[in-house]
Short mmCIF file of C-alpha atoms in Angstrom, two decimals:
data_model
loop_
_atom_site.label_atom_id
_atom_site.label_comp_id
_atom_site.label_asym_id
_atom_site.label_seq_id
_atom_site.Cartn_x
_atom_site.Cartn_y
_atom_site.Cartn_z
CA MET A 221 0.00 0.00 0.00
CA GLY A 222 3.08 2.23 0.26
CA GLN A 223 2.37 5.74 1.52
CA ARG A 224 -1.38 5.68 0.98
CA MET A 225 -3.42 6.72 3.98
CA ILE A 226 -5.00 4.16 6.28
CA LEU A 227 -7.76 5.31 8.61
CA CYS A 228 -7.52 3.25 11.78
CA PHE A 229 -9.81 2.93 14.77
CA ASP A 230 -9.50 1.54 18.28
CA ILE A 231 -13.08 0.85 19.32
CA GLY A 232 -13.98 0.27 22.94
CA GLY A 233 -17.22 0.13 24.85
CA SER A 234 -17.12 3.83 25.69
CA ARG A 235 -14.95 5.62 23.09
CA ILE A 236 -13.98 5.29 19.44
CA LYS A 237 -10.41 6.52 18.89
CA ALA A 238 -9.30 7.39 15.38
CA ALA A 239 -6.02 8.12 13.62
CA THR A 240 -4.51 8.14 10.17
CA SER A 241 -1.39 6.19 9.29
CA GLU A 242 0.89 6.83 6.35
CA GLY A 243 4.01 4.73 6.06
CA GLY A 244 3.75 3.75 9.72
CA ARG A 245 3.45 7.36 10.95
CA LEU A 246 0.38 7.71 13.16
CA SER A 247 -1.56 10.99 13.33
CA PRO A 248 -4.32 11.00 15.99
CA LEU A 249 -7.69 12.42 14.98
CA GLY A 250 -9.37 12.42 18.39
CA ASP A 251 -12.23 10.30 19.62
CA THR A 252 -16.00 10.14 19.92
CA PRO A 253 -18.46 8.26 22.17
CA THR A 254 -19.25 4.71 21.10
CA PRO A 255 -22.95 4.21 20.24
CA THR A 256 -23.49 0.79 21.77
CA ASP A 257 -27.23 0.29 21.14
CA ASP A 258 -27.79 1.77 17.67
CA PHE A 259 -25.95 0.11 14.77
CA SER A 260 -26.73 2.92 12.35
CA ALA A 261 -25.30 5.49 14.77
CA PHE A 262 -22.30 3.24 15.33
CA THR A 263 -21.42 2.97 11.64
CA SER A 264 -22.18 6.66 11.13
CA ALA A 265 -19.64 7.57 13.80
CA ILE A 266 -16.99 5.70 11.81
CA ALA A 267 -18.20 7.15 8.51
CA ARG A 268 -17.84 10.74 9.75
CA PHE A 269 -14.10 10.24 10.20
CA ALA A 270 -13.82 8.56 6.79
CA ASP A 271 -15.71 11.37 5.03
CA ARG A 272 -13.19 13.93 6.33
CA GLN A 273 -10.03 11.95 5.53
CA GLN A 274 -10.54 10.15 2.18
CA PRO A 275 -8.43 7.13 3.17
CA ALA A 276 -7.38 4.18 1.01
CA ALA A 277 -8.53 1.62 3.58
CA ILE A 278 -10.04 1.21 7.04
CA ALA A 279 -8.48 -0.83 9.87
CA ILE A 280 -10.28 -1.48 13.15
CA SER A 281 -9.10 -2.83 16.51
CA ILE A 282 -11.99 -4.08 18.65
CA ALA A 283 -12.47 -6.27 21.73
CA GLY A 284 -14.16 -9.04 19.79
CA VAL A 285 -13.53 -11.66 17.12
CA VAL A 286 -14.64 -11.98 13.52
CA ASP A 287 -15.58 -15.44 12.26
CA PRO A 288 -13.52 -15.75 9.05
CA ASP A 289 -16.21 -17.94 7.44
CA THR A 290 -19.27 -15.79 8.10
CA GLN A 291 -17.59 -12.41 8.75
CA ARG A 292 -19.88 -11.99 11.76
CA LEU A 293 -18.47 -10.11 14.72
CA ARG A 294 -18.73 -11.36 18.29
CA VAL A 295 -18.29 -8.43 20.66
CA ALA A 296 -19.77 -8.32 24.16
CA ASN A 297 -19.36 -4.64 25.02
CA ILE A 298 -21.03 -3.22 21.87
CA PRO A 299 -24.40 -5.00 21.66
CA CYS A 300 -25.53 -3.30 18.45
CA ALA A 301 -22.53 -4.72 16.55
CA ASP A 302 -22.65 -8.22 18.04
CA GLY A 303 -23.53 -10.79 15.38
CA ARG A 304 -23.28 -8.24 12.59
CA ARG A 305 -21.15 -8.52 9.47
CA LEU A 306 -19.44 -5.29 10.40
CA GLY A 307 -16.67 -5.47 7.80
CA PRO A 308 -18.92 -6.04 4.77
CA ASP A 309 -21.45 -3.51 6.11
CA LEU A 310 -18.77 -0.81 6.40
CA GLU A 311 -17.32 -1.70 3.00
CA SER A 312 -20.75 -1.18 1.42
CA LEU A 313 -21.28 2.07 3.30
CA LEU A 314 -17.84 3.57 2.65
CA ASN A 315 -16.81 1.88 -0.60
CA LEU A 316 -13.44 1.08 0.99
CA PRO A 317 -11.64 -2.11 2.01
CA VAL A 318 -12.10 -2.78 5.73
CA LEU A 319 -10.00 -4.93 8.05
CA ILE A 320 -11.25 -5.82 11.54
CA LEU A 321 -8.99 -7.39 14.14
CA ASN A 322 -9.18 -8.45 17.75
CA ASP A 323 -7.52 -5.91 20.03
CA ALA A 324 -5.01 -8.47 21.34
CA ASP A 325 -3.97 -9.25 17.75
CA CYS A 326 -3.46 -5.53 17.19
CA PHE A 327 -1.37 -5.33 20.36
CA ALA A 328 0.81 -8.17 19.09
CA MET A 329 1.16 -6.50 15.68
CA ALA A 330 2.16 -3.22 17.31
CA GLU A 331 4.85 -4.98 19.32
CA ALA A 332 6.04 -6.98 16.31
CA THR A 333 6.42 -3.89 14.12
CA GLN A 334 7.29 -1.03 16.48
CA GLY A 335 7.83 -2.59 19.91
CA ALA A 336 9.76 -5.31 21.68
CA GLY A 337 9.17 -7.80 18.87
CA GLN A 338 11.02 -5.89 16.15
CA GLY A 339 13.44 -8.20 14.37
CA HIS A 340 11.75 -11.40 15.58
CA ARG A 341 10.12 -13.81 13.11
CA THR A 342 7.55 -15.12 15.60
CA VAL A 343 6.05 -12.90 18.29
CA PHE A 344 3.52 -14.02 20.88
CA GLY A 345 2.12 -10.89 22.53
CA ILE A 346 0.23 -11.51 25.74
CA ILE A 347 -2.14 -9.43 27.84
CA LEU A 348 -2.10 -9.72 31.62
CA GLY A 349 -4.70 -7.22 32.67
CA THR A 350 -8.44 -7.37 33.23
CA GLY A 351 -8.17 -10.68 31.40
CA VAL A 352 -5.50 -13.00 30.05
CA GLY A 353 -5.27 -12.84 26.27
CA GLY A 354 -2.81 -12.82 23.44
CA GLY A 355 -2.02 -12.56 19.77
CA LEU A 356 0.37 -14.41 17.51
CA VAL A 357 2.36 -12.78 14.70
CA ILE A 358 4.45 -14.89 12.31
CA GLU A 359 6.62 -13.32 9.61
CA GLY A 360 4.90 -9.98 10.17
CA ARG A 361 1.37 -11.33 9.76
CA PRO A 362 -1.26 -11.79 12.48
CA VAL A 363 -2.56 -15.34 12.83
CA SER A 364 -6.28 -15.43 13.64
CA GLY A 365 -7.15 -19.07 12.95
CA PRO A 366 -10.58 -20.74 12.65
CA GLY A 367 -13.22 -18.67 14.39
CA GLY A 368 -10.73 -15.84 14.91
CA PHE A 369 -9.65 -17.15 18.31
CA ALA A 370 -5.94 -17.90 17.76
CA GLY A 371 -3.81 -16.54 20.58
CA GLU A 372 -6.57 -16.68 23.19
CA TRP A 373 -4.49 -18.73 25.62
CA GLY A 374 -6.38 -17.43 28.66
CA HIS A 375 -9.28 -19.80 28.05
CA GLY A 376 -9.33 -23.56 28.46
CA PRO A 377 -9.46 -25.71 31.63
CA VAL A 378 -5.71 -25.87 32.27
CA ALA A 379 -5.20 -24.09 35.61
CA ARG A 380 -4.00 -26.57 38.23
CA THR A 381 -5.75 -26.88 41.59
CA GLN A 382 -2.77 -28.49 43.37
CA VAL A 383 0.18 -26.09 43.41
CA GLU A 384 3.18 -26.13 45.75
CA GLY A 385 1.29 -28.11 48.36
CA VAL A 386 -1.75 -25.83 48.24
CA THR A 387 -5.23 -26.88 47.12
CA LEU A 388 -7.01 -24.19 45.12
CA PRO A 389 -10.61 -23.85 43.99
CA ALA A 390 -11.39 -24.51 40.34
CA PHE A 391 -12.39 -20.95 39.56
CA ALA A 392 -15.26 -20.39 37.13
CA CYS A 393 -14.48 -18.20 34.13
CA GLY A 394 -16.71 -15.73 32.34
CA CYS A 395 -16.37 -17.77 29.14
CA GLY A 396 -18.41 -20.56 30.74
CA LEU A 397 -15.53 -22.94 31.46
CA THR A 398 -13.88 -23.72 34.80
CA GLY A 399 -10.15 -23.60 35.39
CA CYS A 400 -9.13 -20.95 32.86
CA LEU A 401 -5.98 -18.89 33.34
CA ASP A 402 -8.13 -15.81 32.72
CA ALA A 403 -10.00 -16.52 35.96
CA VAL A 404 -6.94 -16.90 38.18
CA CYS A 405 -3.94 -15.16 36.55
CA SER A 406 -5.40 -11.87 35.32
CA ALA A 407 -5.36 -8.78 37.52
CA ARG A 408 -8.75 -9.75 38.92
CA GLY A 409 -7.59 -13.36 39.01
CA ILE A 410 -4.56 -12.70 41.21
CA GLU A 411 -6.87 -10.83 43.58
CA ARG A 412 -9.18 -13.85 43.60
CA LEU A 413 -6.19 -16.10 44.22
CA HIS A 414 -4.99 -13.99 47.15
CA LEU A 415 -8.45 -14.04 48.70
CA ALA A 416 -8.63 -17.83 48.41
CA LEU A 417 -5.16 -18.26 49.93
CA HIS A 418 -5.27 -15.71 52.72
CA GLY A 419 -8.88 -14.58 53.15
CA ALA A 420 -7.87 -10.97 52.40
CA ALA A 421 -9.45 -8.84 49.68
CA VAL A 422 -6.81 -6.53 48.17
CA THR A 423 -6.31 -4.86 44.84
CA SER A 424 -3.70 -6.25 42.47
CA GLU A 425 -1.79 -2.97 42.78
CA ALA A 426 -1.62 -3.24 46.57
CA LEU A 427 -0.76 -6.92 46.37
CA LEU A 428 2.19 -6.29 44.06
CA ARG A 429 3.43 -3.42 46.21
CA GLY A 430 3.38 -5.85 49.11
CA TRP A 431 5.25 -8.44 47.05
CA GLN A 432 7.96 -5.95 46.17
CA SER A 433 8.33 -4.89 49.81
CA GLY A 434 8.63 -8.50 51.01
CA ASP A 435 5.17 -9.13 52.49
CA PRO A 436 5.05 -12.91 53.06
CA GLN A 437 1.40 -13.38 52.06
CA ALA A 438 1.87 -11.39 48.86
CA ARG A 439 5.03 -13.36 48.10
CA LYS A 440 3.13 -16.63 48.48
CA THR A 441 0.36 -15.43 46.17
CA VAL A 442 2.79 -14.31 43.49
CA GLU A 443 4.74 -17.58 43.65
CA ILE A 444 1.55 -19.60 43.13
CA TRP A 445 0.41 -17.20 40.40
CA ARG A 446 3.71 -17.78 38.59
CA ALA A 447 3.49 -21.55 39.11
CA LEU A 448 0.04 -21.53 37.49
CA LEU A 449 0.96 -19.28 34.57
CA ALA A 450 4.49 -20.25 33.54
CA PRO A 451 3.97 -23.90 32.46
CA PRO A 452 1.11 -23.22 29.97
CA LEU A 453 3.02 -20.27 28.55
CA ALA A 454 6.16 -22.38 28.15
CA MET A 455 4.20 -25.07 26.32
CA ILE A 456 2.75 -22.50 23.92
CA LEU A 457 6.23 -21.16 23.17
CA ASN A 458 7.52 -24.67 22.51
CA THR A 459 4.60 -25.13 20.12
CA VAL A 460 4.71 -21.87 18.13
CA GLY A 461 8.43 -21.13 18.42
CA ALA A 462 8.06 -17.51 19.50
CA SER A 463 11.40 -15.89 20.34
CA ILE A 464 9.92 -12.92 22.21
CA VAL A 465 6.83 -12.44 24.39
CA PRO A 466 5.89 -8.78 24.89
CA VAL A 467 3.48 -8.34 27.81
CA GLY A 468 0.78 -5.67 28.01
CA GLY A 469 -2.04 -5.02 30.46
CA GLY A 470 -1.99 -3.71 34.00
CA LEU A 471 0.26 -6.39 35.50
CA SER A 472 2.97 -5.48 32.98
CA ASN A 473 3.32 -2.14 34.77
CA VAL A 474 5.44 -3.99 37.34
CA PRO A 475 8.62 -4.91 35.42
CA ALA A 476 9.93 -6.99 38.32
CA LEU A 477 6.86 -9.23 38.08
CA ILE A 478 7.39 -9.79 34.35
CA ALA A 479 11.07 -10.56 34.95
CA HIS A 480 10.00 -13.04 37.64
CA LEU A 481 7.66 -14.75 35.18
CA ASP A 482 10.36 -14.70 32.49
CA GLU A 483 12.78 -16.52 34.77
CA ALA A 484 10.33 -19.37 35.30
CA VAL A 485 9.29 -19.64 31.65
CA ARG A 486 12.87 -19.74 30.32
CA ALA A 487 13.63 -22.62 32.70
CA MET A 488 10.76 -24.64 31.20
CA ILE A 489 11.17 -24.22 27.44
CA LEU A 490 13.26 -26.44 25.22
CA ARG A 491 15.15 -23.58 23.56
CA ARG A 492 17.58 -22.22 26.09
CA SER A 493 18.34 -18.50 26.12
CA ASP A 494 20.38 -16.33 28.43
CA GLY A 495 18.54 -13.19 27.31
CA PRO A 496 15.05 -12.18 28.40
CA LEU A 497 12.12 -13.76 26.58
CA VAL A 498 9.02 -12.51 28.43
CA VAL A 499 9.38 -8.72 28.52
CA PRO A 500 7.22 -5.63 29.15
CA ALA A 501 5.64 -4.24 25.99
CA LEU A 502 7.17 -1.10 24.50
CA CYS A 503 4.13 0.28 22.63
CA ARG A 504 2.41 1.85 25.61
CA ILE A 505 0.56 4.55 23.68
CA GLU A 506 -2.24 3.47 21.29
CA PRO A 507 -1.10 -0.08 20.47
CA GLY A 508 -4.56 -0.78 19.02
CA LEU A 509 -4.20 1.96 16.44
CA ILE A 510 -0.57 1.09 15.65
CA GLY A 511 -1.34 -2.60 15.28
CA ALA A 512 -4.47 -2.07 13.19
CA ALA A 513 -2.55 0.15 10.77
CA ALA A 514 0.33 -2.33 10.55
CA ALA A 515 -2.04 -5.21 9.85
CA ALA A 516 -3.76 -3.20 7.12
CA GLU A 517 -0.41 -2.52 5.45
CA VAL A 518 0.11 -6.28 5.28
CA ALA A 519 -3.45 -7.12 4.21
CA PHE A 520 -3.88 -4.46 1.54
CA GLY A 521 -0.27 -3.73 0.53
#
């Protein structure tokens, strides 16, 4: 696509952020409230930006997945768009090519092109925040897979209930399964874990401050959190061959925690490396917009 303009959006449940990208240079355009209950208003909000910019293509980061067979979007926080063929609908409305990606895939693309994953052939970007998610980029291309769910390693009944001599509950997950990493290793999950271990309700921020200052209960919680999280992550890396794992989300704001996780993961993978593997993400500002634009360059270039 060269230097032609891409109009990119990062769409959340409350705001639609917009920017243009030309040759990888992002120019923010501001934001607007997200119409969540009126599909016509929702598409019109996007169209208003497109009418002013005359782009060559549209790229969208959204907290949902597009079924590659039906093109229908599954997105919980924007009810009016859930189940819609958003891409084809926007293409008909705007007469432009439209690419829609999961926000975790956009995060991984941002890290692969402008962040910690630069120079790596295979990048597995993970989110440790409100949930546990991820995106896989191979040879500069996002991998979505059947149903659009590739990279969603936070879901699946893999969390152990016997860890370091401690018996844990099998926590229910919002996806409907029991024993997902999302339910026990996310920011809310580590809080849930601490409550189960010690009977104390604390925020993840307070818990990690306690861990860094040597609080014994916080240290126990973090050790069990790492023991739950590191083995599945190591198995994924053995499977996909990623040579770097950028980490985003709220828990990544504590570099010592990510280094602690990295130490455990590197001891479990087949490929030995003295250098860090699991690292804090570098694209801290608008990774959704950066990743959406980068993916569009690949898709339409």
